[in-house]
mmCIF file of C-alpha atoms in Angstrom:
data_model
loop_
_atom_site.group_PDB
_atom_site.id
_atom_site.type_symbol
_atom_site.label_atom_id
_atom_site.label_comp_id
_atom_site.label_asym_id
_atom_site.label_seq_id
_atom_site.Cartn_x
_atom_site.Cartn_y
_atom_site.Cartn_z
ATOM 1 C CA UNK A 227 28.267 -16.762 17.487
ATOM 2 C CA UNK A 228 25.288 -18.399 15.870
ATOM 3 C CA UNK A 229 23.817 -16.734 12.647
ATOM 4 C CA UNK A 230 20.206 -17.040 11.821
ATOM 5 C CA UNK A 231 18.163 -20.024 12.118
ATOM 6 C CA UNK A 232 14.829 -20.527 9.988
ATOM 7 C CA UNK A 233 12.500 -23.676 10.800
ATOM 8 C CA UNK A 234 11.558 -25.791 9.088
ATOM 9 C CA UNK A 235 13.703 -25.834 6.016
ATOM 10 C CA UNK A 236 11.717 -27.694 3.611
ATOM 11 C CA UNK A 237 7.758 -27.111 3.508
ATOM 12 C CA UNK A 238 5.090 -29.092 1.323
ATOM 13 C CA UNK A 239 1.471 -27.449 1.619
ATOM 14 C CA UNK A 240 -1.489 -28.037 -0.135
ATOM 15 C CA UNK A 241 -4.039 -24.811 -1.380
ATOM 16 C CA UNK A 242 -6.210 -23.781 1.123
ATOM 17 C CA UNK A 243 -4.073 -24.136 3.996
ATOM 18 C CA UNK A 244 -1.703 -22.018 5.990
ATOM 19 C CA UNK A 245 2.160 -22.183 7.646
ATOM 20 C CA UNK A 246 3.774 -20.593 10.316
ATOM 21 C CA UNK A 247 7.899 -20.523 9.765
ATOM 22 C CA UNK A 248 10.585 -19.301 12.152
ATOM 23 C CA UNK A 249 13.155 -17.150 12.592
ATOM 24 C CA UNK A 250 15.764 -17.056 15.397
ATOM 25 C CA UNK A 251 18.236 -13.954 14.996
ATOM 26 C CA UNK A 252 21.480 -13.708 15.705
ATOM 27 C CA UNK A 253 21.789 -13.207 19.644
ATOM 28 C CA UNK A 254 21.468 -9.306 20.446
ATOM 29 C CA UNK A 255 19.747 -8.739 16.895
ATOM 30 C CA UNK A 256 16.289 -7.046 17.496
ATOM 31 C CA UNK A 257 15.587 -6.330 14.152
ATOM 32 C CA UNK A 258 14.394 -9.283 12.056
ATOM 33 C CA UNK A 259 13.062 -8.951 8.153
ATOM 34 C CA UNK A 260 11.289 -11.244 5.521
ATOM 35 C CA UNK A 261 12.000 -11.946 2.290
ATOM 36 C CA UNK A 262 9.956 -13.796 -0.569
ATOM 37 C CA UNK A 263 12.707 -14.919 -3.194
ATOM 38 C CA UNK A 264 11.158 -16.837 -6.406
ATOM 39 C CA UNK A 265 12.824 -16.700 -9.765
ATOM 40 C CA UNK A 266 10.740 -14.407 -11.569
ATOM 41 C CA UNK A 267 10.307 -12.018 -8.626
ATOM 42 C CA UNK A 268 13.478 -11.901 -7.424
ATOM 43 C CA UNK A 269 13.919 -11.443 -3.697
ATOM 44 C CA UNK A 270 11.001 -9.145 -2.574
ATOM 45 C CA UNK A 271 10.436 -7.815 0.707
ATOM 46 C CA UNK A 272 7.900 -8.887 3.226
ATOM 47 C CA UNK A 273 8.265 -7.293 6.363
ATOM 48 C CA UNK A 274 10.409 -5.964 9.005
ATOM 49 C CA UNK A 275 9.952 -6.644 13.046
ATOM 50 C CA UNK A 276 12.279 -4.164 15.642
ATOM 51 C CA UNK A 277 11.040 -4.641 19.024
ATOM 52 C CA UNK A 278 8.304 -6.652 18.523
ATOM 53 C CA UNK A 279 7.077 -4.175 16.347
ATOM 54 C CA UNK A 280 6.035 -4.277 12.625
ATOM 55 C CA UNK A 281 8.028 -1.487 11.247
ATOM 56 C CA UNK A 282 7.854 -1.726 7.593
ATOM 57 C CA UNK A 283 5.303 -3.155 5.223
ATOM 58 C CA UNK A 284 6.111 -4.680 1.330
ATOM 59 C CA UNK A 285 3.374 -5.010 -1.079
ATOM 60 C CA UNK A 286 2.415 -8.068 -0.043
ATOM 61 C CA UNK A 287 -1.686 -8.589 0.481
ATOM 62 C CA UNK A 288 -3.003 -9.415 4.054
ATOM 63 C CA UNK A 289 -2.706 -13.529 4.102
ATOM 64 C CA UNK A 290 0.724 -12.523 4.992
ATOM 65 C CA UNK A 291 1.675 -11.425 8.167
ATOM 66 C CA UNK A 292 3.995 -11.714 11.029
ATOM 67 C CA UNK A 293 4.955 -11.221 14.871
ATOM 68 C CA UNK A 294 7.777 -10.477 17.010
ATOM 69 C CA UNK A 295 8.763 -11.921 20.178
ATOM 70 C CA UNK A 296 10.355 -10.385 23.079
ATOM 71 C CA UNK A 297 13.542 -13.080 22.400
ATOM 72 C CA UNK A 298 13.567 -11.018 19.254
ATOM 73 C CA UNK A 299 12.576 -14.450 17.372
ATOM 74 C CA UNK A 300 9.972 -13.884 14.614
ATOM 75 C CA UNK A 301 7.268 -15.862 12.808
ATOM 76 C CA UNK A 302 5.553 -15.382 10.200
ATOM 77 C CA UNK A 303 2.236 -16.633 8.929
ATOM 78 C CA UNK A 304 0.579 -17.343 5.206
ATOM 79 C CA UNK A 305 -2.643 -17.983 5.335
ATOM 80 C CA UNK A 306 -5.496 -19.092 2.465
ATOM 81 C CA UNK A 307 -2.101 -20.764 0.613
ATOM 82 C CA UNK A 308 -1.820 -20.120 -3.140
ATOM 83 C CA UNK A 309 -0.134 -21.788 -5.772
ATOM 84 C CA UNK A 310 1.676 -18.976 -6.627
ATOM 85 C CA UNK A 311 2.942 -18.629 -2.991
ATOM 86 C CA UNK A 312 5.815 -21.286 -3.391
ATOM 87 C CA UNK A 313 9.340 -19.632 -2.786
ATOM 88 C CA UNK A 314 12.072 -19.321 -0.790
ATOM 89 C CA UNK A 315 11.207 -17.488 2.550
ATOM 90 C CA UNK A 316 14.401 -15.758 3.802
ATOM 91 C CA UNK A 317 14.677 -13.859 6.983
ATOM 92 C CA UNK A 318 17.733 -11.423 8.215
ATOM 93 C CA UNK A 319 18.463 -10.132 11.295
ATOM 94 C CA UNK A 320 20.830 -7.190 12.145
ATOM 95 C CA UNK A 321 20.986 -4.742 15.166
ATOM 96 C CA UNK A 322 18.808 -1.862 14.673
ATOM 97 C CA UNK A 323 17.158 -2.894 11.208
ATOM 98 C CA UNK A 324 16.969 -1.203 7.713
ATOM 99 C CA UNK A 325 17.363 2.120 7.349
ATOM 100 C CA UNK A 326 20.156 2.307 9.079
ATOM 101 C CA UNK A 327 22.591 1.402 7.259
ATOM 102 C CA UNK A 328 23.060 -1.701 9.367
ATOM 103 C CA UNK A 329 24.517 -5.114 7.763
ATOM 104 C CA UNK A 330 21.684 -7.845 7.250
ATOM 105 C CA UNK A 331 22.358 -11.559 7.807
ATOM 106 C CA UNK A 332 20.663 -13.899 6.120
ATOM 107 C CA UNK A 333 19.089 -17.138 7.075
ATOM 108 C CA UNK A 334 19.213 -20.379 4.871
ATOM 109 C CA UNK A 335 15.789 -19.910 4.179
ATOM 110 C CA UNK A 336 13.000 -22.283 4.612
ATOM 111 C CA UNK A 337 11.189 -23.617 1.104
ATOM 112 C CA UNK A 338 7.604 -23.623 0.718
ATOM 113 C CA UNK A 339 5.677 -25.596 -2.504
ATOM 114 C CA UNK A 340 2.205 -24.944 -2.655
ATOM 115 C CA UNK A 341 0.473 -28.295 -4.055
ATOM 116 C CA UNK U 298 20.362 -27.290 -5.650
ATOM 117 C CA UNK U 299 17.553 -24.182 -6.134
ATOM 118 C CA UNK U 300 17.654 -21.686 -8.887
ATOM 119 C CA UNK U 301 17.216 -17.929 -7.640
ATOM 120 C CA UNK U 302 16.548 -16.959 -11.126
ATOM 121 C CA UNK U 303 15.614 -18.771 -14.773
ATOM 122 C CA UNK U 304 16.557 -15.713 -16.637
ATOM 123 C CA UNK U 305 19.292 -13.965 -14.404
ATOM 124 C CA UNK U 306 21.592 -12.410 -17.088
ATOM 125 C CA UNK U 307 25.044 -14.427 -16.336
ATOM 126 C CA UNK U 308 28.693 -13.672 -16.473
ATOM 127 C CA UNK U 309 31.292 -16.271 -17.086
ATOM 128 C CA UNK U 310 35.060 -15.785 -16.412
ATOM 129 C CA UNK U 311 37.898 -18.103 -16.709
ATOM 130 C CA UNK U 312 39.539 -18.860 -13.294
ATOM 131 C CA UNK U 313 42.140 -16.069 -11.922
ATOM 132 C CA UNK U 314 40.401 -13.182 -14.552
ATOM 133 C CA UNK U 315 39.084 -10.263 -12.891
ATOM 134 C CA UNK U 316 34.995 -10.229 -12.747
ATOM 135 C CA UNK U 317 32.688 -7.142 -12.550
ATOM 136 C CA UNK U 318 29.451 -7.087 -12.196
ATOM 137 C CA UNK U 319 27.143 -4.328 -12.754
ATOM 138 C CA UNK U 320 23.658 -2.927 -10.727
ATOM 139 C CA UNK U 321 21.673 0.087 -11.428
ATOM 140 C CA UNK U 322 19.576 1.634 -8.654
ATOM 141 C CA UNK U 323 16.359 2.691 -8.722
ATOM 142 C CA UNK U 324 16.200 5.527 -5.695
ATOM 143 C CA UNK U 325 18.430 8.801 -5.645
ATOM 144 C CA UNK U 326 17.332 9.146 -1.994
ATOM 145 C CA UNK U 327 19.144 5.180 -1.303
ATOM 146 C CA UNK U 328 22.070 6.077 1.204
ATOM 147 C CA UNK U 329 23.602 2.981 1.823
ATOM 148 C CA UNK U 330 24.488 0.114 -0.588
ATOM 149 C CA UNK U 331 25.785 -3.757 -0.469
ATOM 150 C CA UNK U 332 26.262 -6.321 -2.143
ATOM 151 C CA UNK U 333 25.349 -10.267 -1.457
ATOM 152 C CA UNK U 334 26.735 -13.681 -2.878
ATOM 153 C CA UNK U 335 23.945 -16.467 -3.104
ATOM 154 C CA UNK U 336 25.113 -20.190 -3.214
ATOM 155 C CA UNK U 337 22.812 -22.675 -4.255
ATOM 156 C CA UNK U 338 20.392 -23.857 -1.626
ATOM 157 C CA UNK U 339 22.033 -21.462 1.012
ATOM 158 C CA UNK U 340 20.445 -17.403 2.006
ATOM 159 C CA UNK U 341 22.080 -14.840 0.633
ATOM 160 C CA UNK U 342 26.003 -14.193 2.492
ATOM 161 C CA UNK U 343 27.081 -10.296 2.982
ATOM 162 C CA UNK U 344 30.511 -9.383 0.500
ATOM 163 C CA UNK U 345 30.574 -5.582 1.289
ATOM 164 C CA UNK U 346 29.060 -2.485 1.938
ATOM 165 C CA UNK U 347 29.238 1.130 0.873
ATOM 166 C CA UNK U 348 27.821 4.603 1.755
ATOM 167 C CA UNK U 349 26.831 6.995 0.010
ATOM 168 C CA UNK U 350 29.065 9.265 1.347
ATOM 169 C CA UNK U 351 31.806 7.047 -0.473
ATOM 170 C CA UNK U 352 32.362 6.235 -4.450
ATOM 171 C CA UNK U 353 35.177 3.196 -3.604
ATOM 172 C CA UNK U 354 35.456 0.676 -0.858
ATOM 173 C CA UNK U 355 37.701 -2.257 -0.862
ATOM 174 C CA UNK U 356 37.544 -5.706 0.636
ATOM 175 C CA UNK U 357 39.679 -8.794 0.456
ATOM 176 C CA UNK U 358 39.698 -9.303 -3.251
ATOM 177 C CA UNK U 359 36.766 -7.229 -4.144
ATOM 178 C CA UNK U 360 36.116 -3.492 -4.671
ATOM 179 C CA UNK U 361 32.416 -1.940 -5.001
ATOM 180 C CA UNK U 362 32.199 1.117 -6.534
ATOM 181 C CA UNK U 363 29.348 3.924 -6.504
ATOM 182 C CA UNK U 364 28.300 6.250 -9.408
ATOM 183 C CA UNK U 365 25.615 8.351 -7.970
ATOM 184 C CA UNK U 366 25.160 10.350 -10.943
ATOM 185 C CA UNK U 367 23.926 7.665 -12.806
ATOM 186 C CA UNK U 368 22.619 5.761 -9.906
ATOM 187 C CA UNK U 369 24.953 2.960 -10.840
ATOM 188 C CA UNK U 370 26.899 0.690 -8.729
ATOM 189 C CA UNK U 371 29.669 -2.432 -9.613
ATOM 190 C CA UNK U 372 31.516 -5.167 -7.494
ATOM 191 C CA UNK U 373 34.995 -5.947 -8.888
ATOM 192 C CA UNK U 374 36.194 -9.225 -7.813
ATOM 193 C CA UNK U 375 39.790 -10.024 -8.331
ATOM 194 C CA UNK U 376 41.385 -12.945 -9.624
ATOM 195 C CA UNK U 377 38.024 -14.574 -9.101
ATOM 196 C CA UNK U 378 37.980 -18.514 -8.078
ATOM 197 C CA UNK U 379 36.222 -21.501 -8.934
ATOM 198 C CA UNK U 380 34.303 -21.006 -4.953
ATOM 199 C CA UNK U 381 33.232 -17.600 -6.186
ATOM 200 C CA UNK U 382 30.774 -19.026 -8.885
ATOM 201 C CA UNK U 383 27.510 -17.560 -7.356
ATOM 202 C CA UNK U 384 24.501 -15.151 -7.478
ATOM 203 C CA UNK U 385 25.247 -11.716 -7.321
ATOM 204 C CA UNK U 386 22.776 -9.355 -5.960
ATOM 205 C CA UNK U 387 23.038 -5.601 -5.370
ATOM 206 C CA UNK U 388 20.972 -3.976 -2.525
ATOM 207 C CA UNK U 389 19.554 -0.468 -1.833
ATOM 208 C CA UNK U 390 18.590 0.796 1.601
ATOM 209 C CA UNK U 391 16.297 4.093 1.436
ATOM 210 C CA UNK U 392 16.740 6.020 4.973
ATOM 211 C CA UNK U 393 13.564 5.990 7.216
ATOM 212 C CA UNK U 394 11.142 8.792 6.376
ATOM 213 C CA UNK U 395 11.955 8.326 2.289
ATOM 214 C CA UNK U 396 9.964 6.420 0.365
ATOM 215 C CA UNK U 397 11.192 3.032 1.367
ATOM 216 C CA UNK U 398 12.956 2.416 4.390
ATOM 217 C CA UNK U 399 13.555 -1.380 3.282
ATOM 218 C CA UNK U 400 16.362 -2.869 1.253
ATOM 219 C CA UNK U 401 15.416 -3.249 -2.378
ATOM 220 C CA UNK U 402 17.436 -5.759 -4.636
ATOM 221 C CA UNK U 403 18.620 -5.835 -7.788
ATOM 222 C CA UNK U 404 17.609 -9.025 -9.755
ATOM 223 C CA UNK U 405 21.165 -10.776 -9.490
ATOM 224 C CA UNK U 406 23.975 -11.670 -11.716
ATOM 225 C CA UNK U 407 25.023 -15.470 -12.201
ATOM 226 C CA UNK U 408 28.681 -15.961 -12.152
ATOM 227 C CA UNK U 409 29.996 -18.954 -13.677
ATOM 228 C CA UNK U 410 33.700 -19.608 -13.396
ATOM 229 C CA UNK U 411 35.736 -21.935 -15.601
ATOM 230 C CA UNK U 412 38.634 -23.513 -14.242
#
């Protein structure tokens, strides 16, 4: 079957402005997460959607947020864009979500400088 | 392709050595454990899992093994291969109603194999 999908794959912004990417999960997934990855963070995490439902919350401020559709496909949004928002944005999808000890599948990620 | 990390401690093993690669956790409540292989320029790709229910599991040419009393977890990879030259992250998953509920990762290992 086909694993996750993330649109677009390479992103050039300028401060100021905001993005919308996308996630498609793998087909029966419902849970979808978001990842920041940058090399001195590490991979952090976002947030998770089950349902269409935000179900878990990083430490992330507000500009960041996301939805849930009822195809299970995700987006999520950056708004106000800051330098230091450049990174790899990874989403995973797996069938009932974290916290259940349920395997996570990882998109290729889509890449996002901040000009 | 991308770095994941500019100061990712790194491991390099000559071609048909064993590897091991080391993780310490951060939460005793963490009940489920895996490890991920990130290529350059692709999302991190599942290896194998463990519970915490278990101190060994074995996969096709790799073993992870789980120390709770130290919170410490390793990946063995046998007779490693030029293809397994990678990042290395461990993951933590914190049941719901803890004090995560989210998979936290470690900050990777770069393997480097010489053929």
């Amino acid at each position: 079957k086909a694993g996750v999908t993330q649109t677009p794959r390479y992103l050039i912004k300028t401060r100021g402005q905001q993005v919308t990417l996308s996630c498609s999960p793998i087909s029966g997934h419902r849970s979808v997460s978001w990842y920041q990855q940058t090399p001195g963070q590490g991979l952090q995490f976002l947030f998770e959607y089950f349902s269409e439902t935000q179900r878990n919350k990083g430490n992330f401020p507000g500009r960041f947020s996301g939805r849930q559709f009822s195809n299970s496909r995700s987006e999520m949004n950056v708004s106000t864009l800051e330098l230091g928002d450049s990174a790899l944005y990874l989403c995973a999808s797996s069938l009932w979500g974290q916290g259940a000890a349920d395997e996570q599948y990882f998109g290729p990620g889509t890449r996002l400088t901040v000009t | 392709g991308e770095s994941v990390g500019l100061h990712l401690p790194t491991l390099s093993v000559q071609e048909g050595d064993n590897s091991i690669i080391n993780c310490a956790y951060s939460n005793s409540a963490s009940d489920y454990f895996i490890w991920y292989k990130q290529e350059s320029g692709k999302g991190p790709q599942f290896i194998i899992d463990i519970r915490s229910n278990m101190d060994k599991r074995q996969g096709q040419r790799v073993t992870v093994l789980l120390n709770k009393t130290v919170k410490h977890l390793s990946l063995q990879i046998a007779a490693t291969q030029p293809g397994d030259s990678a990042v290395y992250f461990c993951a933590e998953n914190a049941p719901y109603g803890g004090s995560q509920g989210n998979l936290i990762f470690g900050k990777g290992t770069k393997l480097s194999v010489k053929p």
